[in-house]
Short mmCIF file of N, CA and C in Angstrom, two decimals:
data_model
loop_
_atom_site.label_atom_id
_atom_site.label_comp_id
_atom_site.label_asym_id
_atom_site.label_seq_id
_atom_site.Cartn_x
_atom_site.Cartn_y
_atom_site.Cartn_z
N UNK L 81 -60.04 -40.08 35.38
CA UNK L 81 -59.88 -41.98 34.60
C UNK L 81 -61.21 -42.47 35.07
N UNK L 82 -61.96 -42.47 36.21
CA UNK L 82 -62.54 -43.08 36.25
C UNK L 82 -64.32 -42.60 35.17
N UNK L 83 -64.09 -41.10 35.06
CA UNK L 83 -65.03 -41.02 34.30
C UNK L 83 -64.99 -41.74 32.62
N UNK L 84 -63.94 -41.65 32.21
CA UNK L 84 -63.46 -42.22 31.02
C UNK L 84 -63.60 -43.80 30.88
N UNK L 85 -63.35 -44.59 32.10
CA UNK L 85 -63.85 -45.93 32.27
C UNK L 85 -65.70 -45.90 32.47
N UNK L 86 -66.29 -45.10 32.67
CA UNK L 86 -67.48 -44.81 32.58
C UNK L 86 -67.84 -45.13 31.47
N UNK L 87 -67.41 -44.16 30.37
CA UNK L 87 -67.86 -43.58 28.99
C UNK L 87 -67.52 -44.92 28.42
N UNK L 88 -66.46 -45.27 28.52
CA UNK L 88 -66.18 -46.22 27.56
C UNK L 88 -67.05 -47.54 28.22
N UNK L 89 -67.49 -48.22 29.10
CA UNK L 89 -68.07 -49.36 29.52
C UNK L 89 -69.73 -48.68 28.85
N UNK L 90 -70.27 -47.45 28.97
CA UNK L 90 -71.33 -47.41 28.47
C UNK L 90 -71.20 -47.49 26.46
N UNK L 91 -70.09 -47.02 26.27
CA UNK L 91 -70.38 -47.38 24.60
C UNK L 91 -70.28 -48.79 24.39
N UNK L 92 -69.55 -49.43 25.07
CA UNK L 92 -68.91 -51.09 24.73
C UNK L 92 -70.57 -51.84 25.48
N UNK L 93 -71.07 -51.46 25.97
CA UNK L 93 -72.92 -51.70 26.32
C UNK L 93 -74.03 -51.48 25.06
N UNK L 94 -73.68 -50.50 24.53
CA UNK L 94 -74.25 -49.53 23.44
C UNK L 94 -73.88 -50.72 22.27
N UNK L 95 -72.56 -50.93 21.69
CA UNK L 95 -72.29 -51.52 21.01
C UNK L 95 -72.97 -53.20 20.85
N UNK L 96 -72.87 -53.69 22.18
CA UNK L 96 -73.15 -55.09 22.02
C UNK L 96 -74.77 -55.24 22.21
N UNK L 97 -75.38 -54.12 22.93
CA UNK L 97 -76.81 -54.18 22.26
C UNK L 97 -77.30 -53.99 20.87
N UNK L 98 -76.62 -53.29 20.67
CA UNK L 98 -77.20 -53.01 18.76
C UNK L 98 -76.48 -54.41 18.17
N UNK L 99 -75.53 -55.16 18.35
CA UNK L 99 -74.94 -56.52 17.54
C UNK L 99 -76.22 -57.08 18.19
N UNK L 100 -76.81 -57.54 19.19
CA UNK L 100 -77.48 -58.10 19.65
C UNK L 100 -79.05 -58.34 18.98
N UNK L 101 -79.09 -57.02 18.81
CA UNK L 101 -80.66 -56.74 17.90
C UNK L 101 -80.22 -57.03 16.58
N UNK L 102 -79.06 -56.91 16.08
CA UNK L 102 -79.06 -57.01 14.48
C UNK L 102 -79.42 -58.73 14.59
N UNK L 103 -78.34 -59.13 15.30
CA UNK L 103 -77.98 -60.44 15.33
C UNK L 103 -79.64 -61.50 15.24
N UNK L 104 -80.26 -60.78 16.13
CA UNK L 104 -81.72 -61.26 16.43
C UNK L 104 -82.35 -61.18 15.15
N UNK L 105 -82.53 -59.96 14.89
CA UNK L 105 -83.55 -59.54 13.74
C UNK L 105 -83.39 -59.92 12.60
N UNK L 106 -81.93 -60.05 11.95
CA UNK L 106 -81.51 -60.12 10.43
C UNK L 106 -80.86 -61.79 10.56
N UNK L 107 -81.13 -62.41 11.82
CA UNK L 107 -80.03 -63.68 11.60
C UNK L 107 -78.66 -63.87 11.68
N UNK L 108 -78.01 -62.29 11.71
CA UNK L 108 -76.52 -62.70 11.70
C UNK L 108 -75.94 -63.50 11.46
N UNK L 109 -75.65 -63.88 10.24
CA UNK L 109 -74.74 -65.12 10.30
C UNK L 109 -73.26 -65.15 10.35
N UNK L 110 -72.69 -66.01 10.65
CA UNK L 110 -71.49 -66.22 11.26
C UNK L 110 -70.54 -66.57 10.26
N UNK L 111 -69.48 -65.86 10.47
CA UNK L 111 -67.96 -65.94 9.30
C UNK L 111 -67.79 -66.87 10.35
N UNK L 112 -68.11 -68.49 9.52
CA UNK L 112 -67.51 -69.82 10.38
C UNK L 112 -65.75 -69.77 10.12
N UNK L 113 -64.87 -70.02 11.20
CA UNK L 113 -63.76 -70.83 10.93
C UNK L 113 -63.49 -72.03 12.02
N UNK L 114 -62.83 -73.06 11.66
CA UNK L 114 -62.25 -73.95 12.31
C UNK L 114 -61.34 -73.37 13.13
N UNK L 115 -61.56 -73.82 14.96
CA UNK L 115 -60.87 -73.45 15.64
C UNK L 115 -60.87 -74.11 17.16
N UNK L 116 -60.17 -73.87 18.14
CA UNK L 116 -60.11 -74.30 19.46
C UNK L 116 -61.37 -73.64 19.98
N UNK L 117 -62.20 -74.02 21.01
CA UNK L 117 -62.80 -73.40 21.86
C UNK L 117 -62.25 -72.77 23.67
N UNK L 118 -61.54 -73.43 23.89
CA UNK L 118 -60.89 -73.21 24.84
C UNK L 118 -60.14 -71.85 25.26
N UNK L 119 -59.98 -71.61 24.12
CA UNK L 119 -59.28 -70.28 24.24
C UNK L 119 -60.36 -68.96 24.71
N UNK L 120 -61.39 -69.43 23.69
CA UNK L 120 -62.56 -68.40 23.95
C UNK L 120 -63.12 -68.22 25.25
N UNK L 121 -63.26 -69.76 25.49
CA UNK L 121 -63.97 -69.54 27.59
C UNK L 121 -63.08 -69.18 28.44
N UNK L 122 -61.89 -69.43 28.02
CA UNK L 122 -60.72 -68.67 28.92
C UNK L 122 -60.75 -67.20 29.06
N UNK L 123 -61.21 -66.99 27.90
CA UNK L 123 -61.03 -65.45 27.57
C UNK L 123 -62.21 -64.42 28.35
N UNK L 124 -63.16 -65.01 28.05
CA UNK L 124 -64.40 -64.65 28.50
C UNK L 124 -64.54 -64.93 30.05
N UNK L 125 -64.18 -65.64 30.38
CA UNK L 125 -64.37 -66.39 31.89
C UNK L 125 -63.27 -65.16 32.63
N UNK L 126 -62.33 -65.10 32.22
CA UNK L 126 -61.27 -63.86 32.65
C UNK L 126 -61.81 -62.50 32.83
N UNK L 127 -62.86 -61.96 31.92
CA UNK L 127 -63.48 -60.57 31.78
C UNK L 127 -64.07 -60.90 32.77
N UNK L 128 -65.51 -61.73 33.05
CA UNK L 128 -66.55 -62.01 33.93
C UNK L 128 -65.85 -61.90 35.30
N UNK L 129 -64.40 -62.74 35.10
CA UNK L 129 -64.48 -63.08 36.84
C UNK L 129 -63.42 -61.50 37.41
N UNK L 130 -63.02 -60.68 35.95
CA UNK L 130 -62.61 -59.37 36.34
C UNK L 130 -63.48 -58.53 37.07
N UNK L 131 -65.16 -58.69 36.58
CA UNK L 131 -65.87 -57.85 36.75
C UNK L 131 -66.84 -58.11 37.82
N UNK L 132 -67.09 -59.57 37.99
CA UNK L 132 -67.90 -60.12 39.01
C UNK L 132 -67.43 -60.02 40.48
N UNK L 133 -65.97 -60.05 40.49
CA UNK L 133 -65.69 -60.85 41.78
C UNK L 133 -66.17 -61.69 42.60
N UNK L 134 -66.04 -62.88 42.00
CA UNK L 134 -66.33 -64.16 42.47
C UNK L 134 -65.48 -64.83 41.99
N UNK L 135 -65.88 -66.61 42.45
CA UNK L 135 -64.34 -67.49 41.93
C UNK L 135 -65.26 -68.53 41.09
N UNK L 136 -64.19 -68.58 40.01
CA UNK L 136 -64.38 -69.53 39.07
C UNK L 136 -63.62 -70.80 39.24
N UNK L 137 -64.23 -72.17 38.61
CA UNK L 137 -63.74 -73.51 38.40
C UNK L 137 -63.98 -73.83 37.04
N UNK L 138 -62.80 -74.19 36.22
CA UNK L 138 -63.13 -74.43 35.04
C UNK L 138 -61.82 -76.11 34.70
N UNK L 139 -62.87 -76.35 33.73
CA UNK L 139 -62.27 -77.60 33.09
C UNK L 139 -62.25 -77.95 32.23
N UNK L 140 -61.11 -77.51 31.31
CA UNK L 140 -61.00 -77.63 30.07
C UNK L 140 -59.88 -78.56 29.25
N UNK L 141 -60.13 -79.34 28.86
CA UNK L 141 -59.41 -80.79 28.73
C UNK L 141 -58.49 -80.13 27.42
N UNK L 142 -57.18 -80.74 27.41
CA UNK L 142 -56.49 -80.48 25.93
C UNK L 142 -56.61 -81.05 24.63
N UNK L 143 -57.81 -82.24 25.21
CA UNK L 143 -57.92 -82.57 23.35
C UNK L 143 -59.30 -82.14 23.16
N UNK L 144 -59.80 -80.84 23.82
CA UNK L 144 -60.87 -80.85 22.92
C UNK L 144 -61.17 -80.24 21.58
N UNK L 145 -62.12 -80.97 21.37
CA UNK L 145 -62.25 -80.96 19.55
C UNK L 145 -62.58 -79.72 19.29
N UNK L 146 -62.21 -79.14 17.96
CA UNK L 146 -62.43 -78.05 17.10
C UNK L 146 -63.46 -77.81 16.68
N UNK L 147 -64.47 -76.62 17.10
CA UNK L 147 -65.70 -76.47 16.39
C UNK L 147 -65.35 -75.31 14.84
N UNK L 148 -66.48 -75.43 13.95
CA UNK L 148 -66.36 -74.30 13.31
C UNK L 148 -67.41 -73.13 13.95
N UNK L 149 -66.26 -72.18 14.09
CA UNK L 149 -67.51 -70.86 14.88
C UNK L 149 -66.82 -69.68 14.35
N UNK L 150 -68.03 -68.46 14.79
CA UNK L 150 -67.36 -66.95 14.47
C UNK L 150 -66.78 -67.04 15.29
N UNK L 151 -65.58 -66.43 15.98
CA UNK L 151 -64.97 -66.25 17.24
C UNK L 151 -65.93 -65.04 17.72
N UNK L 152 -66.24 -63.96 17.13
CA UNK L 152 -66.50 -62.59 18.04
C UNK L 152 -68.17 -63.34 18.17
N UNK L 153 -69.05 -63.66 17.66
CA UNK L 153 -70.51 -64.31 17.72
C UNK L 153 -70.10 -65.23 18.91
N UNK L 154 -69.23 -65.78 19.32
CA UNK L 154 -69.38 -67.44 20.49
C UNK L 154 -68.96 -66.27 21.57
N UNK L 155 -68.25 -65.48 21.44
CA UNK L 155 -67.38 -64.31 22.77
C UNK L 155 -68.18 -63.52 23.01
N UNK L 156 -69.46 -63.18 22.25
CA UNK L 156 -70.61 -62.40 22.85
C UNK L 156 -71.74 -63.46 23.26
N UNK L 157 -71.94 -64.51 22.66
CA UNK L 157 -72.78 -65.56 23.27
C UNK L 157 -72.38 -65.54 25.05
N UNK L 158 -70.87 -66.04 25.01
CA UNK L 158 -70.38 -66.52 26.24
C UNK L 158 -70.51 -65.41 27.17
N UNK L 159 -70.03 -64.01 26.69
CA UNK L 159 -70.39 -62.76 27.36
C UNK L 159 -72.17 -62.58 28.16
N UNK L 160 -72.50 -62.79 27.24
CA UNK L 160 -74.06 -62.75 27.31
C UNK L 160 -74.43 -63.69 28.47
N UNK L 161 -74.01 -64.86 28.63
CA UNK L 161 -74.34 -65.96 29.56
C UNK L 161 -73.77 -65.16 30.83
N UNK L 162 -72.41 -64.81 30.36
CA UNK L 162 -71.86 -64.41 32.14
C UNK L 162 -72.32 -62.90 32.69
N UNK L 163 -72.98 -62.37 31.62
CA UNK L 163 -73.87 -60.84 32.09
C UNK L 163 -75.08 -61.36 32.91
N UNK L 164 -76.02 -62.22 32.06
CA UNK L 164 -77.01 -62.93 33.09
C UNK L 164 -76.71 -63.40 34.16
N UNK L 165 -75.97 -64.42 34.04
CA UNK L 165 -75.19 -65.11 35.61
C UNK L 165 -74.99 -63.94 36.75
N UNK L 166 -74.01 -62.87 36.25
CA UNK L 166 -73.96 -62.06 37.12
C UNK L 166 -75.31 -61.08 37.90
N UNK L 167 -76.30 -61.04 37.10
CA UNK L 167 -77.44 -60.76 37.60
C UNK L 167 -77.84 -61.22 38.41
N UNK L 168 -78.07 -62.54 38.34
CA UNK L 168 -78.72 -63.06 39.39
C UNK L 168 -77.69 -64.34 40.47
N UNK L 169 -76.46 -63.60 40.40
CA UNK L 169 -75.71 -63.98 41.70
C UNK L 169 -75.68 -63.41 42.86
N UNK L 170 -75.30 -63.83 43.72
CA UNK L 170 -75.30 -63.31 44.96
C UNK L 170 -73.74 -62.81 45.46
N UNK L 171 -73.57 -62.46 46.42
CA UNK L 171 -72.04 -62.41 46.76
C UNK L 171 -71.52 -63.65 47.32
N UNK L 172 -70.39 -63.74 46.65
CA UNK L 172 -69.85 -65.16 46.72
C UNK L 172 -70.09 -66.35 46.10
N UNK L 173 -70.41 -66.17 45.46
CA UNK L 173 -71.52 -67.05 44.23
C UNK L 173 -70.23 -67.68 43.45
N UNK L 174 -70.28 -69.11 43.20
CA UNK L 174 -68.94 -69.61 42.26
C UNK L 174 -70.24 -70.39 41.23
N UNK L 175 -68.93 -70.00 40.20
CA UNK L 175 -69.45 -70.42 38.48
C UNK L 175 -68.58 -71.36 38.54
N UNK L 176 -68.76 -72.60 37.95
CA UNK L 176 -68.23 -73.86 37.43
C UNK L 176 -68.32 -73.77 35.71
N UNK L 177 -67.25 -73.85 34.90
CA UNK L 177 -67.33 -74.03 33.86
C UNK L 177 -66.34 -75.27 33.44
N UNK L 178 -67.28 -75.80 32.53
CA UNK L 178 -66.79 -77.36 32.07
C UNK L 178 -66.77 -77.30 30.17
N UNK L 179 -66.12 -77.85 29.59
CA UNK L 179 -66.05 -78.28 28.02
C UNK L 179 -65.67 -79.57 27.92
N UNK L 180 -66.70 -80.50 27.38
CA UNK L 180 -65.84 -81.80 27.33
C UNK L 180 -66.30 -82.12 25.70
N UNK L 181 -65.67 -83.31 25.30
CA UNK L 181 -65.91 -83.84 23.80
C UNK L 181 -67.72 -84.77 24.14
N UNK L 182 -68.14 -84.70 23.32
CA UNK L 182 -69.67 -85.35 23.56
C UNK L 182 -69.82 -85.87 22.53
N UNK L 183 -69.92 -87.72 22.16
CA UNK L 183 -70.02 -88.69 21.32
C UNK L 183 -71.36 -88.23 20.50
N UNK L 184 -71.45 -88.66 19.22
CA UNK L 184 -72.86 -88.78 18.39
C UNK L 184 -73.24 -90.03 19.16
N UNK L 185 -74.92 -89.68 19.23
CA UNK L 185 -75.67 -90.93 19.73
C UNK L 185 -75.85 -90.87 21.65
N UNK L 186 -75.18 -89.81 22.28
CA UNK L 186 -75.22 -90.03 23.58
C UNK L 186 -76.43 -89.73 23.96
N UNK L 187 -77.17 -90.45 25.06
CA UNK L 187 -78.66 -89.79 25.08
C UNK L 187 -78.82 -88.67 25.57
N UNK L 188 -77.98 -88.22 26.42
CA UNK L 188 -78.07 -86.51 26.41
C UNK L 188 -77.84 -85.60 25.51
N UNK L 189 -77.79 -86.08 24.22
CA UNK L 189 -77.28 -85.41 23.16
C UNK L 189 -78.81 -84.75 22.54
N UNK L 190 -79.16 -83.23 22.25
CA UNK L 190 -80.50 -82.67 21.92
C UNK L 190 -80.27 -83.28 20.27
N UNK L 191 -81.55 -83.48 19.95
CA UNK L 191 -81.77 -83.84 18.59
C UNK L 191 -81.62 -82.77 17.55
N UNK L 192 -81.42 -81.66 18.09
CA UNK L 192 -80.97 -80.65 17.25
C UNK L 192 -79.27 -80.34 16.59
N UNK L 193 -78.72 -81.36 16.94
CA UNK L 193 -77.27 -81.38 16.95
C UNK L 193 -76.85 -82.77 16.48
N UNK L 194 -76.29 -82.74 15.26
CA UNK L 194 -76.07 -84.07 14.71
C UNK L 194 -74.32 -84.17 14.92
N UNK L 195 -74.43 -85.64 14.82
CA UNK L 195 -72.77 -85.95 14.68
C UNK L 195 -72.40 -85.41 16.46
N UNK L 196 -71.24 -85.85 16.42
CA UNK L 196 -69.89 -85.43 17.93
C UNK L 196 -70.17 -84.00 18.10
N UNK L 197 -69.75 -83.61 19.09
CA UNK L 197 -70.02 -82.09 19.63
C UNK L 197 -69.40 -81.46 20.88
N UNK L 198 -69.12 -80.64 20.82
CA UNK L 198 -68.60 -80.23 22.37
C UNK L 198 -69.38 -79.73 23.06
N UNK L 199 -69.14 -80.03 24.28
CA UNK L 199 -70.37 -79.39 25.41
C UNK L 199 -70.01 -78.72 26.02
N UNK L 200 -70.41 -77.66 26.55
CA UNK L 200 -69.83 -76.59 27.52
C UNK L 200 -70.96 -76.41 28.36
N UNK L 201 -70.67 -76.56 29.63
CA UNK L 201 -71.74 -76.40 30.92
C UNK L 201 -71.13 -75.16 31.69
N UNK L 202 -72.20 -74.64 31.96
CA UNK L 202 -71.69 -73.27 32.91
C UNK L 202 -72.67 -73.43 33.95
N UNK L 203 -72.28 -73.74 35.37
CA UNK L 203 -72.88 -74.07 36.24
C UNK L 203 -73.14 -72.93 37.12
N UNK L 204 -73.84 -72.15 37.64
CA UNK L 204 -74.06 -70.83 39.24
C UNK L 204 -74.63 -71.52 39.84
N UNK L 205 -73.88 -71.00 41.05
CA UNK L 205 -74.65 -71.01 42.07
C UNK L 205 -74.96 -69.96 42.11
N UNK L 206 -76.34 -69.85 42.67
CA UNK L 206 -77.12 -68.45 42.64
C UNK L 206 -78.40 -68.65 43.25
N UNK L 207 -79.54 -68.11 43.36
CA UNK L 207 -80.64 -68.19 43.71
C UNK L 207 -81.34 -68.81 42.68
N UNK L 208 -80.98 -68.51 41.30
CA UNK L 208 -81.77 -69.07 40.31
C UNK L 208 -83.12 -68.63 39.23
N UNK L 209 -83.67 -69.20 38.64
CA UNK L 209 -84.71 -69.19 37.70
C UNK L 209 -85.85 -69.81 38.14
N UNK L 210 -86.57 -68.96 38.48
CA UNK L 210 -88.18 -69.71 38.56
C UNK L 210 -88.34 -70.42 37.73
N UNK L 211 -88.79 -72.33 38.24
CA UNK L 211 -89.30 -73.25 36.74
C UNK L 211 -90.32 -72.64 35.78
N UNK L 212 -91.23 -71.78 36.56
CA UNK L 212 -92.35 -71.50 35.56
C UNK L 212 -91.63 -70.41 34.44
N UNK L 213 -90.70 -69.50 34.85
CA UNK L 213 -89.83 -68.74 34.03
C UNK L 213 -89.27 -69.24 32.67
N UNK L 214 -88.53 -70.41 33.43
CA UNK L 214 -87.72 -71.22 31.99
C UNK L 214 -88.20 -70.98 30.57
N UNK L 215 -89.28 -71.17 30.53
CA UNK L 215 -90.42 -71.26 28.99
C UNK L 215 -89.70 -69.82 28.39
N UNK L 216 -89.72 -68.97 29.08
CA UNK L 216 -89.96 -67.47 28.52
C UNK L 216 -88.72 -66.81 28.67
N UNK L 217 -87.53 -67.34 29.29
CA UNK L 217 -86.24 -66.65 29.06
C UNK L 217 -85.49 -66.32 28.08
N UNK L 218 -85.81 -67.46 26.52
CA UNK L 218 -85.24 -67.11 25.45
C UNK L 218 -86.05 -66.17 25.00
N UNK L 219 -87.29 -65.48 25.05
CA UNK L 219 -88.15 -64.78 24.66
C UNK L 219 -87.84 -62.97 24.96
N UNK L 220 -86.91 -62.82 23.99
CA UNK L 220 -86.42 -61.41 23.38
C UNK L 220 -87.13 -59.94 24.19
N UNK L 221 -88.85 -60.08 24.07
CA UNK L 221 -89.73 -59.41 24.27
C UNK L 221 -90.40 -59.71 25.67
N UNK L 222 -89.84 -60.71 26.64
CA UNK L 222 -90.34 -60.55 27.86
C UNK L 222 -89.62 -59.80 28.94
N UNK L 223 -90.45 -58.81 28.79
CA UNK L 223 -90.04 -57.54 29.63
C UNK L 223 -90.02 -57.72 31.10
N UNK L 224 -90.99 -59.02 31.38
CA UNK L 224 -91.00 -59.46 33.00
C UNK L 224 -89.80 -59.97 33.47
N UNK L 225 -88.79 -60.07 32.98
CA UNK L 225 -87.34 -61.54 33.02
C UNK L 225 -87.03 -60.45 34.12
N UNK L 226 -86.77 -61.32 35.38
CA UNK L 226 -86.03 -61.19 36.54
C UNK L 226 -84.63 -61.17 36.38
N UNK L 227 -84.26 -61.86 35.63
CA UNK L 227 -82.79 -62.41 35.17
C UNK L 227 -81.97 -61.77 34.49
N UNK L 228 -82.76 -60.37 34.07
CA UNK L 228 -82.00 -59.93 32.90
C UNK L 228 -82.19 -58.30 33.16
N UNK L 229 -81.37 -57.33 32.99
CA UNK L 229 -81.91 -55.97 32.82
C UNK L 229 -83.00 -56.03 31.67
N UNK L 230 -82.08 -56.46 30.20
CA UNK L 230 -82.44 -55.98 28.85
C UNK L 230 -83.19 -56.79 28.47
N UNK L 231 -83.30 -58.37 28.70
CA UNK L 231 -83.90 -59.32 28.11
C UNK L 231 -83.53 -60.08 27.26
N UNK L 232 -82.33 -59.48 26.97
CA UNK L 232 -81.62 -59.79 25.68
C UNK L 232 -80.34 -60.95 25.83
N UNK L 233 -79.90 -61.33 26.64
CA UNK L 233 -78.72 -61.73 26.69
C UNK L 233 -78.65 -63.27 26.33
N UNK L 234 -79.94 -64.05 27.58
CA UNK L 234 -79.82 -65.42 26.88
C UNK L 234 -80.40 -65.66 25.45
N UNK L 235 -81.50 -64.71 25.02
CA UNK L 235 -82.24 -65.31 23.58
C UNK L 235 -81.12 -64.71 22.91
N UNK L 236 -80.36 -63.55 22.60
CA UNK L 236 -78.80 -63.97 21.92
C UNK L 236 -78.08 -65.05 22.09
N UNK L 237 -77.57 -65.25 22.84
CA UNK L 237 -76.67 -66.34 23.15
C UNK L 237 -77.23 -67.48 22.42
N UNK L 238 -78.72 -67.77 22.75
CA UNK L 238 -79.33 -68.90 22.00
C UNK L 238 -79.22 -68.93 20.75
N UNK L 239 -79.70 -67.86 20.12
CA UNK L 239 -79.96 -67.47 18.65
C UNK L 239 -78.09 -67.40 18.11
N UNK L 240 -77.16 -66.76 18.49
CA UNK L 240 -75.95 -67.23 18.50
C UNK L 240 -75.18 -68.44 18.12
N UNK L 241 -75.77 -69.59 18.97
CA UNK L 241 -75.22 -70.99 19.38
C UNK L 241 -76.25 -71.80 18.06
N UNK L 242 -77.63 -71.28 18.25
CA UNK L 242 -77.96 -71.78 16.76
C UNK L 242 -77.95 -71.81 15.68
N UNK L 243 -77.09 -70.06 15.24
CA UNK L 243 -76.61 -69.85 13.55
C UNK L 243 -75.42 -70.78 13.65
N UNK L 244 -75.03 -71.21 14.84
CA UNK L 244 -73.74 -72.20 14.77
C UNK L 244 -73.87 -73.72 14.19
N UNK L 245 -75.36 -73.91 14.37
CA UNK L 245 -75.77 -75.24 14.35
C UNK L 245 -75.73 -76.16 15.66
N UNK L 246 -75.84 -75.55 16.58
CA UNK L 246 -76.14 -75.79 17.52
C UNK L 246 -77.41 -75.66 18.77
N UNK L 247 -77.10 -76.21 20.05
CA UNK L 247 -78.15 -76.09 20.74
C UNK L 247 -78.13 -75.31 22.24
N UNK L 248 -78.56 -74.60 22.38
CA UNK L 248 -78.20 -74.25 24.18
C UNK L 248 -79.51 -74.38 24.67
N UNK L 249 -79.74 -74.76 26.07
CA UNK L 249 -80.89 -75.19 27.07
C UNK L 249 -80.14 -74.80 28.51
N UNK L 250 -81.24 -74.40 29.00
CA UNK L 250 -81.29 -73.96 30.51
C UNK L 250 -82.00 -74.45 31.50
N UNK L 251 -80.92 -75.24 32.28
CA UNK L 251 -82.07 -75.97 33.62
C UNK L 251 -81.49 -75.11 34.80
N UNK L 252 -82.78 -74.63 35.71
CA UNK L 252 -82.49 -74.04 36.95
C UNK L 252 -82.25 -75.48 38.06
N UNK L 253 -81.73 -75.14 38.85
CA UNK L 253 -81.72 -76.13 40.08
C UNK L 253 -82.21 -75.29 40.95
N UNK L 254 -81.87 -76.08 42.60
CA UNK L 254 -82.67 -75.73 43.93
C UNK L 254 -81.63 -74.25 44.18
N UNK L 255 -80.04 -74.39 43.89
CA UNK L 255 -79.26 -73.41 44.44
C UNK L 255 -78.56 -72.83 43.07
N UNK L 256 -79.13 -72.46 42.27
CA UNK L 256 -78.38 -72.06 40.90
C UNK L 256 -79.17 -72.72 39.48
N UNK L 257 -78.45 -71.97 38.42
CA UNK L 257 -78.91 -72.64 37.18
C UNK L 257 -77.90 -73.15 36.22
N UNK L 258 -77.93 -73.98 35.52
CA UNK L 258 -76.96 -74.13 34.76
C UNK L 258 -76.83 -74.18 33.24
N UNK L 259 -76.00 -73.54 32.44
CA UNK L 259 -76.44 -73.34 30.70
C UNK L 259 -75.82 -74.61 30.09
N UNK L 260 -76.40 -75.24 29.14
CA UNK L 260 -75.64 -76.54 28.49
C UNK L 260 -75.45 -75.80 26.82
N UNK L 261 -74.23 -75.60 26.14
CA UNK L 261 -74.29 -75.35 25.10
C UNK L 261 -73.60 -76.55 24.07
N UNK L 262 -74.28 -76.69 23.30
CA UNK L 262 -73.50 -78.40 22.33
C UNK L 262 -73.14 -77.49 20.67
N UNK L 263 -71.64 -77.43 20.73
CA UNK L 263 -71.54 -77.31 19.19
C UNK L 263 -71.16 -78.13 18.62
N UNK L 264 -71.66 -78.18 17.09
CA UNK L 264 -70.61 -79.59 16.14
C UNK L 264 -69.60 -79.20 16.66
N UNK L 265 -68.88 -80.31 16.25
CA UNK L 265 -67.28 -80.68 16.49
C UNK L 265 -66.83 -81.05 14.86
N UNK L 266 -65.54 -80.60 14.66
CA UNK L 266 -65.21 -80.90 13.09
C UNK L 266 -63.82 -81.68 13.51
N UNK L 267 -63.95 -82.75 12.79
CA UNK L 267 -62.78 -83.38 12.43
C UNK L 267 -62.75 -84.80 13.92
N UNK L 268 -63.95 -84.90 15.02
CA UNK L 268 -63.67 -85.38 15.79
C UNK L 268 -63.66 -87.13 15.07
N UNK L 269 -62.93 -87.79 16.38
CA UNK L 269 -63.24 -89.08 15.68
C UNK L 269 -63.97 -89.79 16.68
#
């Protein structure tokens, strides 16, 4: 049974890597549907926790605005962020996931996103990323990456978010790293 699990993991990794390469090289246009983000975030967080053996805190409000997203691509973007996080986390680390409605014109709204948005914040308590490397972590050709085995996770996630009209920012802290994802909201008032 262990060998079957191992083989399934290899096939899953190969599929995800192929999808990431296609997404980056061809633009991987999403098939958009209006839907809530909460269930997708919860599902990906559950998968991450099963594999990572770490603690997780989530804040997902009931009134979170819907977004126009491709569920498969957004799941992959979150999975890539969690995969990257797993590689830089130490034993007993903690991850905090928060989603919130973000009003247009807020002082911290990136200029790449117009209108109201949903902001997903993923904060990972770990050694983090050196500030000098931050500018290169979304470069798929940066093979010196210490935070990723294949150098594609963060680049792929940023590409997917961008294809959805959103923006992703990564900020290192003294004891970890925080990922901010902004996605345009639909029907927000």
